[in-house]
JSON list of C-alpha atoms in Angstrom, two decimals:
[
{"chain": "A", "resi": 5, "resn": "MET", "atom": "CA", "xyz": [86.93, 105.25, 122.38]},
{"chain": "A", "resi": 6, "resn": "ALA", "atom": "CA", "xyz": [86.71, 101.86, 120.69]},
{"chain": "A", "resi": 7, "resn": "TYR", "atom": "CA", "xyz": [83.94, 103.21, 118.44]},
{"chain": "A", "resi": 8, "resn": "ALA", "atom": "CA", "xyz": [85.99, 106.29, 117.61]},
{"chain": "A", "resi": 9, "resn": "ALA", "atom": "CA", "xyz": [89.00, 104.24, 116.53]},
{"chain": "A", "resi": 10, "resn": "LEU", "atom": "CA", "xyz": [86.58, 102.29, 114.48]},
{"chain": "A", "resi": 11, "resn": "ARG", "atom": "CA", "xyz": [85.21, 105.70, 112.96]},
{"chain": "A", "resi": 12, "resn": "SER", "atom": "CA", "xyz": [88.66, 106.68, 111.88]},
{"chain": "A", "resi": 13, "resn": "LEU", "atom": "CA", "xyz": [89.65, 103.31, 110.72]},
{"chain": "A", "resi": 14, "resn": "ALA", "atom": "CA", "xyz": [86.18, 103.25, 108.65]},
{"chain": "A", "resi": 15, "resn": "GLN", "atom": "CA", "xyz": [86.96, 107.08, 107.60]},
{"chain": "A", "resi": 16, "resn": "ILE", "atom": "CA", "xyz": [90.90, 105.63, 106.20]},
{"chain": "A", "resi": 17, "resn": "LEU", "atom": "CA", "xyz": [88.96, 102.82, 104.38]},
{"chain": "A", "resi": 18, "resn": "HIS", "atom": "CA", "xyz": [86.54, 104.88, 102.57]},
{"chain": "A", "resi": 19, "resn": "GLN", "atom": "CA", "xyz": [89.46, 107.40, 101.63]},
{"chain": "A", "resi": 20, "resn": "THR", "atom": "CA", "xyz": [91.52, 104.51, 100.34]},
{"chain": "A", "resi": 21, "resn": "LEU", "atom": "CA", "xyz": [88.56, 103.36, 98.25]},
{"chain": "A", "resi": 22, "resn": "ASN", "atom": "CA", "xyz": [87.95, 106.86, 97.02]},
{"chain": "A", "resi": 23, "resn": "ARG", "atom": "CA", "xyz": [90.74, 108.84, 96.56]},
{"chain": "A", "resi": 24, "resn": "ASP", "atom": "CA", "xyz": [93.55, 106.25, 96.31]},
{"chain": "A", "resi": 25, "resn": "HIS", "atom": "CA", "xyz": [91.85, 103.57, 93.76]},
{"chain": "A", "resi": 26, "resn": "GLN", "atom": "CA", "xyz": [94.57, 104.10, 90.96]},
{"chain": "A", "resi": 27, "resn": "TYR", "atom": "CA", "xyz": [96.94, 102.41, 93.35]},
{"chain": "A", "resi": 28, "resn": "LEU", "atom": "CA", "xyz": [94.71, 99.41, 93.91]},
{"chain": "A", "resi": 29, "resn": "ILE", "atom": "CA", "xyz": [94.63, 96.31, 92.31]},
{"chain": "A", "resi": 30, "resn": "LEU", "atom": "CA", "xyz": [91.09, 94.53, 91.90]},
{"chain": "A", "resi": 31, "resn": "ASP", "atom": "CA", "xyz": [91.41, 91.79, 95.00]},
{"chain": "A", "resi": 32, "resn": "GLU", "atom": "CA", "xyz": [92.70, 94.55, 97.21]},
{"chain": "A", "resi": 33, "resn": "LYS", "atom": "CA", "xyz": [89.61, 96.96, 96.33]},
{"chain": "A", "resi": 34, "resn": "GLN", "atom": "CA", "xyz": [87.41, 93.55, 97.37]},
{"chain": "A", "resi": 35, "resn": "GLN", "atom": "CA", "xyz": [89.31, 93.14, 100.38]},
{"chain": "A", "resi": 36, "resn": "ILE", "atom": "CA", "xyz": [88.97, 96.58, 101.54]},
{"chain": "A", "resi": 37, "resn": "GLU", "atom": "CA", "xyz": [85.09, 96.67, 100.77]},
{"chain": "A", "resi": 38, "resn": "SER", "atom": "CA", "xyz": [85.23, 93.55, 103.12]},
{"chain": "A", "resi": 39, "resn": "LEU", "atom": "CA", "xyz": [86.95, 95.38, 105.63]},
{"chain": "A", "resi": 40, "resn": "VAL", "atom": "CA", "xyz": [84.29, 98.62, 105.42]},
{"chain": "A", "resi": 41, "resn": "GLU", "atom": "CA", "xyz": [81.58, 95.76, 106.06]},
{"chain": "A", "resi": 42, "resn": "LYS", "atom": "CA", "xyz": [83.15, 94.22, 108.89]},
{"chain": "A", "resi": 43, "resn": "VAL", "atom": "CA", "xyz": [84.20, 97.39, 110.84]},
{"chain": "A", "resi": 44, "resn": "SER", "atom": "CA", "xyz": [80.49, 98.54, 110.09]},
{"chain": "A", "resi": 45, "resn": "SER", "atom": "CA", "xyz": [79.59, 95.53, 111.56]},
{"chain": "A", "resi": 46, "resn": "ILE", "atom": "CA", "xyz": [81.33, 96.02, 114.82]},
{"chain": "A", "resi": 47, "resn": "GLN", "atom": "CA", "xyz": [80.08, 99.22, 115.17]},
{"chain": "A", "resi": 48, "resn": "ASP", "atom": "CA", "xyz": [76.33, 98.16, 115.11]},
{"chain": "A", "resi": 49, "resn": "PHE", "atom": "CA", "xyz": [77.66, 95.49, 117.68]},
{"chain": "A", "resi": 50, "resn": "LEU", "atom": "CA", "xyz": [79.07, 98.09, 120.12]},
{"chain": "A", "resi": 51, "resn": "GLU", "atom": "CA", "xyz": [76.26, 100.47, 119.68]},
{"chain": "A", "resi": 52, "resn": "ASN", "atom": "CA", "xyz": [73.68, 97.55, 120.65]},
{"chain": "A", "resi": 53, "resn": "SER", "atom": "CA", "xyz": [75.84, 95.65, 123.16]},
{"chain": "A", "resi": 54, "resn": "SER", "atom": "CA", "xyz": [75.53, 95.99, 126.85]},
{"chain": "A", "resi": 55, "resn": "GLN", "atom": "CA", "xyz": [78.01, 98.08, 129.24]},
{"chain": "A", "resi": 56, "resn": "LYS", "atom": "CA", "xyz": [79.59, 94.81, 130.53]},
{"chain": "A", "resi": 57, "resn": "ILE", "atom": "CA", "xyz": [80.44, 93.16, 126.80]},
{"chain": "A", "resi": 58, "resn": "LYS", "atom": "CA", "xyz": [81.41, 96.91, 125.94]},
{"chain": "A", "resi": 59, "resn": "GLN", "atom": "CA", "xyz": [84.11, 97.28, 128.66]},
{"chain": "A", "resi": 60, "resn": "HIS", "atom": "CA", "xyz": [85.67, 93.62, 128.13]},
{"chain": "A", "resi": 61, "resn": "LEU", "atom": "CA", "xyz": [85.86, 94.30, 124.50]},
{"chain": "A", "resi": 62, "resn": "GLU", "atom": "CA", "xyz": [86.63, 98.19, 124.06]},
{"chain": "A", "resi": 63, "resn": "ARG", "atom": "CA", "xyz": [90.31, 98.27, 124.43]},
{"chain": "A", "resi": 64, "resn": "LYS", "atom": "CA", "xyz": [91.10, 94.96, 122.12]},
{"chain": "A", "resi": 65, "resn": "ILE", "atom": "CA", "xyz": [89.01, 96.89, 119.44]},
{"chain": "A", "resi": 66, "resn": "ARG", "atom": "CA", "xyz": [90.56, 100.31, 119.94]},
{"chain": "A", "resi": 67, "resn": "ASP", "atom": "CA", "xyz": [94.33, 98.52, 119.55]},
{"chain": "A", "resi": 68, "resn": "ALA", "atom": "CA", "xyz": [93.18, 96.16, 116.70]},
{"chain": "A", "resi": 69, "resn": "SER", "atom": "CA", "xyz": [91.28, 99.63, 114.83]},
{"chain": "A", "resi": 70, "resn": "TYR", "atom": "CA", "xyz": [94.94, 101.56, 115.26]},
{"chain": "A", "resi": 71, "resn": "ILE", "atom": "CA", "xyz": [96.98, 98.37, 113.89]},
{"chain": "A", "resi": 72, "resn": "ALA", "atom": "CA", "xyz": [94.42, 98.10, 111.16]},
{"chain": "A", "resi": 73, "resn": "GLU", "atom": "CA", "xyz": [94.88, 101.74, 110.18]},
{"chain": "A", "resi": 74, "resn": "ASP", "atom": "CA", "xyz": [98.75, 101.66, 110.37]},
{"chain": "A", "resi": 75, "resn": "ILE", "atom": "CA", "xyz": [99.14, 98.54, 108.31]},
{"chain": "A", "resi": 76, "resn": "ILE", "atom": "CA", "xyz": [96.87, 100.17, 105.32]},
{"chain": "A", "resi": 77, "resn": "GLU", "atom": "CA", "xyz": [98.65, 103.81, 105.44]},
{"chain": "A", "resi": 78, "resn": "SER", "atom": "CA", "xyz": [101.99, 102.32, 105.37]},
{"chain": "A", "resi": 79, "resn": "HIS", "atom": "CA", "xyz": [100.86, 99.97, 102.62]},
{"chain": "A", "resi": 80, "resn": "ILE", "atom": "CA", "xyz": [99.76, 102.69, 100.13]},
{"chain": "A", "resi": 81, "resn": "THR", "atom": "CA", "xyz": [102.49, 105.00, 101.18]},
{"chain": "A", "resi": 82, "resn": "ASP", "atom": "CA", "xyz": [104.68, 101.91, 100.13]},
{"chain": "A", "resi": 83, "resn": "ARG", "atom": "CA", "xyz": [102.97, 101.61, 96.73]},
{"chain": "A", "resi": 84, "resn": "ILE", "atom": "CA", "xyz": [102.91, 105.33, 96.23]},
{"chain": "A", "resi": 85, "resn": "ARG", "atom": "CA", "xyz": [107.11, 105.53, 96.42]},
{"chain": "A", "resi": 86, "resn": "SER", "atom": "CA", "xyz": [107.46, 102.57, 94.67]},
{"chain": "A", "resi": 87, "resn": "GLU", "atom": "CA", "xyz": [105.68, 104.16, 91.29]},
{"chain": "A", "resi": 88, "resn": "SER", "atom": "CA", "xyz": [106.30, 107.79, 92.25]},
{"chain": "A", "resi": 89, "resn": "ALA", "atom": "CA", "xyz": [109.85, 109.32, 91.34]},
{"chain": "A", "resi": 90, "resn": "ARG", "atom": "CA", "xyz": [111.90, 111.48, 94.17]},
{"chain": "A", "resi": 91, "resn": "PHE", "atom": "CA", "xyz": [110.83, 114.35, 91.91]},
{"chain": "A", "resi": 92, "resn": "ASP", "atom": "CA", "xyz": [106.99, 113.65, 91.85]},
{"chain": "A", "resi": 93, "resn": "LEU", "atom": "CA", "xyz": [107.44, 113.13, 95.76]},
{"chain": "A", "resi": 94, "resn": "ILE", "atom": "CA", "xyz": [109.24, 116.63, 96.35]},
{"chain": "A", "resi": 95, "resn": "THR", "atom": "CA", "xyz": [107.03, 118.63, 94.00]},
{"chain": "A", "resi": 96, "resn": "GLY", "atom": "CA", "xyz": [104.10, 117.01, 96.15]},
{"chain": "A", "resi": 97, "resn": "CYS", "atom": "CA", "xyz": [105.43, 118.50, 99.52]},
{"chain": "A", "resi": 98, "resn": "LEU", "atom": "CA", "xyz": [106.26, 121.62, 97.49]},
{"chain": "A", "resi": 99, "resn": "TRP", "atom": "CA", "xyz": [102.58, 121.81, 96.74]},
{"chain": "A", "resi": 100, "resn": "LYS", "atom": "CA", "xyz": [101.82, 121.12, 100.35]},
{"chain": "A", "resi": 101, "resn": "CYS", "atom": "CA", "xyz": [103.71, 123.51, 101.79]},
{"chain": "A", "resi": 102, "resn": "ARG", "atom": "CA", "xyz": [102.87, 126.56, 99.31]},
{"chain": "A", "resi": 103, "resn": "THR", "atom": "CA", "xyz": [99.39, 125.52, 99.69]},
{"chain": "A", "resi": 104, "resn": "ILE", "atom": "CA", "xyz": [99.88, 126.13, 103.58]},
{"chain": "A", "resi": 105, "resn": "ALA", "atom": "CA", "xyz": [101.74, 129.07, 103.24]},
{"chain": "A", "resi": 106, "resn": "LEU", "atom": "CA", "xyz": [98.96, 130.63, 100.68]},
{"chain": "A", "resi": 107, "resn": "ASN", "atom": "CA", "xyz": [96.38, 129.72, 103.42]},
{"chain": "A", "resi": 108, "resn": "PRO", "atom": "CA", "xyz": [93.36, 130.22, 100.56]},
{"chain": "A", "resi": 109, "resn": "ALA", "atom": "CA", "xyz": [89.89, 131.37, 102.35]},
{"chain": "A", "resi": 110, "resn": "ASP", "atom": "CA", "xyz": [88.17, 128.98, 99.74]},
{"chain": "A", "resi": 111, "resn": "PRO", "atom": "CA", "xyz": [89.49, 125.43, 100.38]},
{"chain": "A", "resi": 112, "resn": "ASP", "atom": "CA", "xyz": [87.96, 124.59, 97.07]},
{"chain": "A", "resi": 113, "resn": "LYS", "atom": "CA", "xyz": [90.36, 126.65, 95.18]},
{"chain": "A", "resi": 114, "resn": "MET", "atom": "CA", "xyz": [92.32, 125.40, 92.68]},
{"chain": "A", "resi": 115, "resn": "VAL", "atom": "CA", "xyz": [96.22, 125.44, 93.39]},
{"chain": "A", "resi": 116, "resn": "ARG", "atom": "CA", "xyz": [98.71, 125.10, 91.31]},
{"chain": "A", "resi": 117, "resn": "ILE", "atom": "CA", "xyz": [102.54, 124.40, 91.09]},
{"chain": "A", "resi": 118, "resn": "SER", "atom": "CA", "xyz": [104.97, 125.27, 88.02]},
{"chain": "A", "resi": 119, "resn": "ILE", "atom": "CA", "xyz": [108.60, 124.12, 88.31]},
{"chain": "A", "resi": 120, "resn": "ILE", "atom": "CA", "xyz": [111.12, 124.97, 85.66]},
{"chain": "A", "resi": 121, "resn": "ILE", "atom": "CA", "xyz": [114.07, 122.49, 85.71]},
{"chain": "A", "resi": 122, "resn": "ASN", "atom": "CA", "xyz": [117.45, 121.97, 83.64]},
{"chain": "A", "resi": 123, "resn": "ALA", "atom": "CA", "xyz": [116.75, 119.44, 80.93]},
{"chain": "A", "resi": 124, "resn": "ARG", "atom": "CA", "xyz": [120.63, 119.21, 79.80]},
{"chain": "A", "resi": 125, "resn": "GLY", "atom": "CA", "xyz": [122.23, 115.84, 80.03]},
{"chain": "A", "resi": 126, "resn": "LYS", "atom": "CA", "xyz": [119.37, 114.10, 81.27]},
{"chain": "A", "resi": 127, "resn": "GLN", "atom": "CA", "xyz": [118.82, 110.29, 80.30]},
{"chain": "A", "resi": 128, "resn": "GLY", "atom": "CA", "xyz": [116.45, 109.85, 77.77]},
{"chain": "A", "resi": 129, "resn": "MET", "atom": "CA", "xyz": [116.58, 113.51, 76.28]},
{"chain": "A", "resi": 130, "resn": "PRO", "atom": "CA", "xyz": [117.63, 114.25, 72.56]},
{"chain": "A", "resi": 131, "resn": "ASP", "atom": "CA", "xyz": [120.78, 116.28, 72.40]},
{"chain": "A", "resi": 132, "resn": "ILE", "atom": "CA", "xyz": [120.08, 119.89, 72.65]},
{"chain": "A", "resi": 133, "resn": "PRO", "atom": "CA", "xyz": [120.31, 121.99, 69.48]},
{"chain": "A", "resi": 134, "resn": "THR", "atom": "CA", "xyz": [122.98, 124.87, 69.27]},
{"chain": "A", "resi": 135, "resn": "GLY", "atom": "CA", "xyz": [121.27, 128.12, 70.51]},
{"chain": "A", "resi": 136, "resn": "TYR", "atom": "CA", "xyz": [119.35, 126.56, 73.12]},
{"chain": "A", "resi": 137, "resn": "TYR", "atom": "CA", "xyz": [120.32, 126.05, 76.88]},
{"chain": "A", "resi": 138, "resn": "GLY", "atom": "CA", "xyz": [118.29, 123.34, 77.74]},
{"chain": "A", "resi": 139, "resn": "ASN", "atom": "CA", "xyz": [115.67, 124.51, 80.48]},
{"chain": "A", "resi": 140, "resn": "ALA", "atom": "CA", "xyz": [112.76, 123.59, 80.48]},
{"chain": "A", "resi": 141, "resn": "PHE", "atom": "CA", "xyz": [109.09, 124.94, 81.62]},
{"chain": "A", "resi": 142, "resn": "THR", "atom": "CA", "xyz": [106.01, 123.19, 81.79]},
{"chain": "A", "resi": 143, "resn": "TYR", "atom": "CA", "xyz": [102.63, 124.39, 82.91]},
{"chain": "A", "resi": 144, "resn": "PRO", "atom": "CA", "xyz": [100.97, 122.13, 85.90]},
{"chain": "A", "resi": 145, "resn": "ALA", "atom": "CA", "xyz": [99.87, 118.70, 84.41]},
{"chain": "A", "resi": 146, "resn": "ALA", "atom": "CA", "xyz": [97.74, 118.30, 87.60]},
{"chain": "A", "resi": 147, "resn": "VAL", "atom": "CA", "xyz": [95.98, 120.72, 90.09]},
{"chain": "A", "resi": 148, "resn": "SER", "atom": "CA", "xyz": [94.21, 120.26, 93.31]},
{"chain": "A", "resi": 149, "resn": "LYS", "atom": "CA", "xyz": [92.20, 121.72, 95.44]},
{"chain": "A", "resi": 150, "resn": "ALA", "atom": "CA", "xyz": [93.57, 123.41, 98.62]}
]
């Protein structure tokens, strides 16, 4: 059970380094790389230790792994929320729901979402010339695999 928890933690750490690197500062990246090495060492230790030692440490290792996962996921979620607009988060949720509903046969298929918005009276927008209504349409600036 502890080994599975460590594998899950290692997977979260690798995903964080590979996918969420734009949200990490250098010090955080170095800390995560250090954690990856430590998790790997603990996995090796569990594979090569006696059954008596495994039974004693397994629960502690499993619990620590789950706590570490929760902390990492919470930290990244907080970072994303602080740097993302509400519109970005809602659009991401809509994209995810749409992708699930489409249920593409090919998981590598690119799935897009387009949003039409009312840009009238928005802060930072220039006054809209006479004859225009203020609706805006944009093609997706980002696409992702299903």
